[in-house]
């Protein structure tokens, strides 16, 4: 099934490309997109094509921070009715929870989550698409939009405690400073923005309860345009982080009986075990690029024994976990892995399962 995204995702791309000296019409047509669909809320486009336009623009125009620049131009316009919730929820906590609930109904491939820890409230962003090209640009654009939302709710002077990104640094350090204004850590477990815990209780000023009710009523009527297999895949990705990605837990999260879920998956030509194996394979591919210890990767994938991960890795990729990690990082297997890059100072990253280290 082709994953779709609203044409709104390309809002203001033409203007940014033109400012950088490029030809946006040619760029879009190269990837099968009608330039007239860019910025159109009612048009749906293949996600891969949208990502390719943004990624190719960054490369061809020598603008590695293209995703972050585009986020500044798009702002909350990109979120449509979800922006109404952000402006009118009772508190920041309530706004983030609503976004996490409704975003998959509006942008089916993206998921956000709020993790509460003693010293930070951690907002995470993930996608359930399999290895999308130019994911780094799309993630940086997404977190840039999130920063716009936080500054709307918490004030223009809001600065996070830290930001983490799963990918390697792709833009100049100054670009990240301008966007986030805080320490940015690369090659981490999750894409996240860390907020002070007390910020969640801040009321949103000037809220309109009637506007909130209308937006929630509208979004509640939208159903995610996901095949059941894609929906299961997204749930598994989120539950693996807390080691709860079994059939019963996923079925409960989807409000289905496990046997009903198994039957629906069989009708679509797959099974829960096949999807779980597929998710683990893709996660192993991504996590291996971070330099994380093999035992930590095994735990993140839900394996109780490293040997189980080793057997799976050889089945998936025909090589050991260490060989896969070396290949993904582009270094000889015997060479020491590099520590994650950090922009700015900061204390230890709160544990979301395990903190990646070299090993």
Coordinates of C-alpha atoms in Angstrom, one line a residue, residues 22-283:
X22 CA 16.2 26.4 -7.9
X23 CA 13.3 25.4 -10.2
X24 CA 10.6 23.9 -7.9
X25 CA 8.3 22.9 -10.8
X26 CA 10.9 20.8 -12.4
X27 CA 11.9 19.3 -9.1
X28 CA 8.3 18.3 -8.3
X29 CA 7.6 16.9 -11.8
X30 CA 10.8 14.8 -11.6
X31 CA 9.1 13.0 -8.7
X32 CA 5.6 12.8 -10.3
X33 CA 4.0 15.6 -8.4
X34 CA 1.9 18.3 -10.1
X35 CA 3.2 21.6 -8.8
X36 CA -0.3 22.8 -8.4
X37 CA -0.8 20.1 -5.7
X38 CA 1.9 21.6 -3.4
X39 CA 0.2 23.2 -0.4
X40 CA -3.3 21.8 -1.3
X41 CA -5.0 20.4 1.8
X42 CA -7.4 18.2 -0.2
X43 CA -4.8 16.6 -2.4
X44 CA -3.0 13.4 -1.3
X45 CA 0.5 12.6 -2.5
X46 CA 2.8 9.6 -2.1
X47 CA 4.9 10.2 1.0
X48 CA 8.0 8.9 -0.7
X49 CA 7.6 11.5 -3.5
X50 CA 7.2 14.4 -1.0
X51 CA 10.2 13.3 0.9
X52 CA 12.2 13.0 -2.3
X53 CA 11.3 16.6 -3.3
X54 CA 12.5 17.9 0.1
X55 CA 15.6 15.7 0.2
X56 CA 16.6 16.4 -3.4
X57 CA 16.1 20.1 -2.9
X58 CA 18.5 20.0 0.1
X59 CA 21.1 18.2 -2.0
X60 CA 20.8 20.0 -5.3
X61 CA 20.6 23.4 -3.8
X62 CA 23.5 22.7 -1.3
X63 CA 21.1 23.5 1.6
X64 CA 21.6 20.8 4.2
X65 CA 19.2 22.6 6.6
X66 CA 16.4 22.7 4.1
X67 CA 14.0 20.8 6.3
X68 CA 14.5 23.2 9.2
X69 CA 14.2 26.3 6.9
X70 CA 11.0 24.9 5.5
X71 CA 9.6 24.3 9.0
X72 CA 10.0 28.0 9.7
X73 CA 8.1 28.9 6.6
X74 CA 5.3 26.4 7.2
X75 CA 4.7 26.8 10.9
X76 CA 1.5 25.6 12.4
X77 CA -0.3 26.1 9.0
X78 CA 0.9 22.6 8.2
X79 CA -1.2 21.1 11.0
X80 CA -4.6 22.3 9.9
X81 CA -7.2 21.5 12.5
X82 CA -4.6 20.1 14.9
X83 CA -3.3 23.7 15.3
X84 CA -6.7 24.7 16.6
X85 CA -6.3 22.2 19.4
X86 CA -2.8 23.5 20.2
X87 CA -4.2 27.0 20.5
X88 CA -7.2 26.1 22.5
X89 CA -6.4 23.2 24.8
X90 CA -6.7 23.8 28.5
X91 CA -3.0 23.1 29.3
X92 CA 0.2 22.3 27.4
X93 CA -0.1 18.7 28.7
X94 CA -3.6 18.4 27.3
X95 CA -2.6 19.8 24.0
X96 CA 0.3 17.4 23.5
X97 CA -1.9 14.4 24.5
X98 CA -4.5 15.5 22.0
X99 CA -1.9 15.9 19.2
X100 CA -0.6 12.4 20.0
X101 CA -4.1 11.0 19.8
X102 CA -5.2 12.7 16.6
X103 CA -2.0 13.0 14.5
X104 CA -2.2 9.5 13.1
X105 CA -5.8 10.2 11.9
X106 CA -4.5 13.2 10.0
X107 CA -0.9 12.1 9.1
X108 CA -1.1 8.3 9.3
X109 CA 2.6 7.6 9.1
X110 CA 3.7 9.9 12.0
X111 CA 3.4 9.2 15.7
X112 CA 4.2 11.5 18.7
X113 CA 4.3 10.5 22.3
X114 CA 4.8 12.3 25.6
X115 CA 7.1 10.5 28.1
X116 CA 7.1 11.8 31.7
X117 CA 10.3 11.5 33.7
X118 CA 11.2 13.2 37.0
X119 CA 13.5 15.8 35.4
X120 CA 12.0 16.2 31.9
X121 CA 8.9 15.8 29.8
X122 CA 10.0 14.1 26.6
X123 CA 8.1 14.7 23.4
X124 CA 9.0 12.1 20.7
X125 CA 8.4 11.9 17.0
X126 CA 8.6 8.7 14.9
X127 CA 7.3 7.3 11.6
X128 CA 6.1 3.8 10.8
X129 CA 7.3 3.9 7.2
X130 CA 10.0 1.4 6.3
X131 CA 13.3 3.2 5.8
X132 CA 11.9 6.3 4.0
X133 CA 14.5 8.1 1.9
X134 CA 15.5 11.5 3.3
X135 CA 14.0 10.7 6.7
X136 CA 16.6 13.0 8.3
X137 CA 15.2 16.0 6.5
X138 CA 11.6 15.0 7.2
X139 CA 12.4 14.5 10.9
X140 CA 14.1 17.9 11.2
X141 CA 11.2 19.5 9.5
X142 CA 8.8 17.8 11.9
X143 CA 10.7 18.8 15.0
X144 CA 10.9 22.3 13.6
X145 CA 7.1 22.4 13.4
X146 CA 7.0 21.1 17.0
X147 CA 9.2 23.9 18.1
X148 CA 6.7 26.4 16.6
X149 CA 3.9 24.7 18.5
X150 CA 5.8 24.8 21.8
X151 CA 6.7 28.5 21.4
X152 CA 3.0 29.3 20.6
X153 CA 2.0 27.6 23.9
X154 CA 4.9 28.5 26.1
X155 CA 6.0 31.8 24.7
X156 CA 8.4 32.9 22.0
X157 CA 11.3 32.7 24.4
X158 CA 10.9 29.0 25.1
X159 CA 14.1 27.0 24.9
X160 CA 14.1 23.1 25.4
X161 CA 16.4 21.4 27.8
X162 CA 17.8 19.4 24.9
X163 CA 16.9 17.9 21.6
X164 CA 17.9 14.4 20.4
X165 CA 18.0 13.1 16.8
X166 CA 18.4 9.5 15.6
X167 CA 20.4 10.4 12.5
X168 CA 23.9 11.9 12.2
X169 CA 24.4 15.6 11.9
X170 CA 23.6 16.8 8.4
X171 CA 23.6 20.6 8.7
X172 CA 26.0 23.2 10.2
X173 CA 25.9 23.4 14.0
X174 CA 24.6 27.0 13.7
X175 CA 21.5 25.8 12.0
X176 CA 20.5 23.7 15.0
X177 CA 21.3 26.5 17.4
X178 CA 19.0 28.8 15.5
X179 CA 16.2 26.3 15.4
X180 CA 16.3 24.8 18.9
X181 CA 18.6 27.1 21.0
X182 CA 19.7 24.2 23.2
X183 CA 22.1 21.3 23.2
X184 CA 21.4 18.9 20.3
X185 CA 22.5 15.3 20.5
X186 CA 22.8 13.1 17.4
X187 CA 22.7 9.4 16.8
X188 CA 20.4 8.8 19.7
X189 CA 17.6 6.3 20.3
X190 CA 14.7 8.7 19.6
X191 CA 13.8 12.0 17.9
X192 CA 12.8 14.1 20.9
X193 CA 12.4 17.5 22.5
X194 CA 12.9 17.6 26.2
X195 CA 10.8 20.1 28.2
X196 CA 10.9 21.1 31.9
X197 CA 8.3 19.0 33.7
X198 CA 6.5 22.1 35.1
X199 CA 5.8 23.4 31.6
X200 CA 3.2 20.8 31.1
X201 CA 0.9 22.4 33.6
X202 CA 1.0 25.8 32.0
X203 CA -2.4 27.0 30.9
X204 CA -2.9 28.2 27.3
X205 CA -3.9 31.8 27.4
X206 CA -6.7 33.1 25.2
X207 CA -8.1 29.6 24.6
X208 CA -11.6 29.1 23.1
X209 CA -13.3 26.1 24.5
X210 CA -15.9 26.1 21.6
X211 CA -13.2 26.1 19.0
X212 CA -11.5 23.2 20.7
X213 CA -14.7 21.2 20.8
X214 CA -15.3 21.8 17.0
X215 CA -11.7 20.7 16.2
X216 CA -11.9 17.6 18.3
X217 CA -15.3 16.7 16.8
X218 CA -13.9 17.1 13.3
X219 CA -10.8 15.0 14.0
X220 CA -12.7 12.3 15.8
X221 CA -14.7 11.7 12.6
X222 CA -11.5 11.0 10.6
X223 CA -10.3 7.4 10.5
X224 CA -6.7 6.6 9.8
X225 CA -6.1 5.6 6.2
X226 CA -4.1 2.6 7.2
X227 CA -4.4 -1.1 6.3
X228 CA -4.5 -3.2 9.4
X229 CA -1.0 -4.4 8.8
X230 CA 0.4 -0.9 8.7
X231 CA -1.5 0.0 11.9
X232 CA -0.1 -3.1 13.7
X233 CA 3.4 -2.1 12.5
X234 CA 3.0 1.3 14.0
X235 CA 1.8 -0.1 17.4
X236 CA 4.7 -2.6 17.5
X237 CA 7.3 0.2 16.9
X238 CA 5.9 2.1 19.9
X239 CA 5.5 -0.8 22.2
X240 CA 8.9 -2.4 21.5
X241 CA 10.4 0.6 23.4
X242 CA 8.8 -0.6 26.6
X243 CA 9.2 -4.3 25.8
X244 CA 5.5 -4.9 25.4
X245 CA 5.1 -5.6 21.7
X246 CA 3.4 -9.0 21.9
X247 CA 0.1 -9.9 20.2
X248 CA -2.0 -9.4 23.3
X249 CA -0.6 -5.9 24.0
X250 CA -0.9 -4.8 20.4
X251 CA -4.5 -6.1 20.1
X252 CA -5.4 -4.3 23.4
X253 CA -3.9 -1.1 22.0
X254 CA -6.1 -1.4 19.0
X255 CA -9.2 -2.4 21.0
X256 CA -9.4 -5.8 19.4
X257 CA -9.5 -9.4 20.6
X258 CA -6.2 -11.1 19.7
X259 CA -8.0 -13.7 17.6
X260 CA -9.8 -11.0 15.7
X261 CA -6.5 -9.2 15.0
X262 CA -4.9 -12.4 13.8
X263 CA -7.9 -13.1 11.5
X264 CA -7.7 -9.6 10.0
X265 CA -4.0 -9.9 9.4
X266 CA -4.5 -13.3 7.8
X267 CA -7.1 -11.8 5.5
X268 CA -4.5 -9.2 4.4
X269 CA -2.0 -11.9 3.7
X270 CA 0.3 -11.6 6.6
X271 CA 0.6 -12.4 10.3
X272 CA 1.6 -10.7 13.6
X273 CA 4.8 -12.7 13.7
X274 CA 5.8 -11.6 10.2
X275 CA 5.2 -8.0 11.0
X276 CA 7.1 -8.1 14.3
X277 CA 10.1 -9.8 12.5
X278 CA 9.9 -7.1 9.8
X279 CA 9.9 -4.2 12.3
X280 CA 12.8 -5.8 14.2
X281 CA 14.8 -6.1 11.0
X282 CA 14.3 -2.4 10.1
X283 CA 15.0 -1.3 13.7

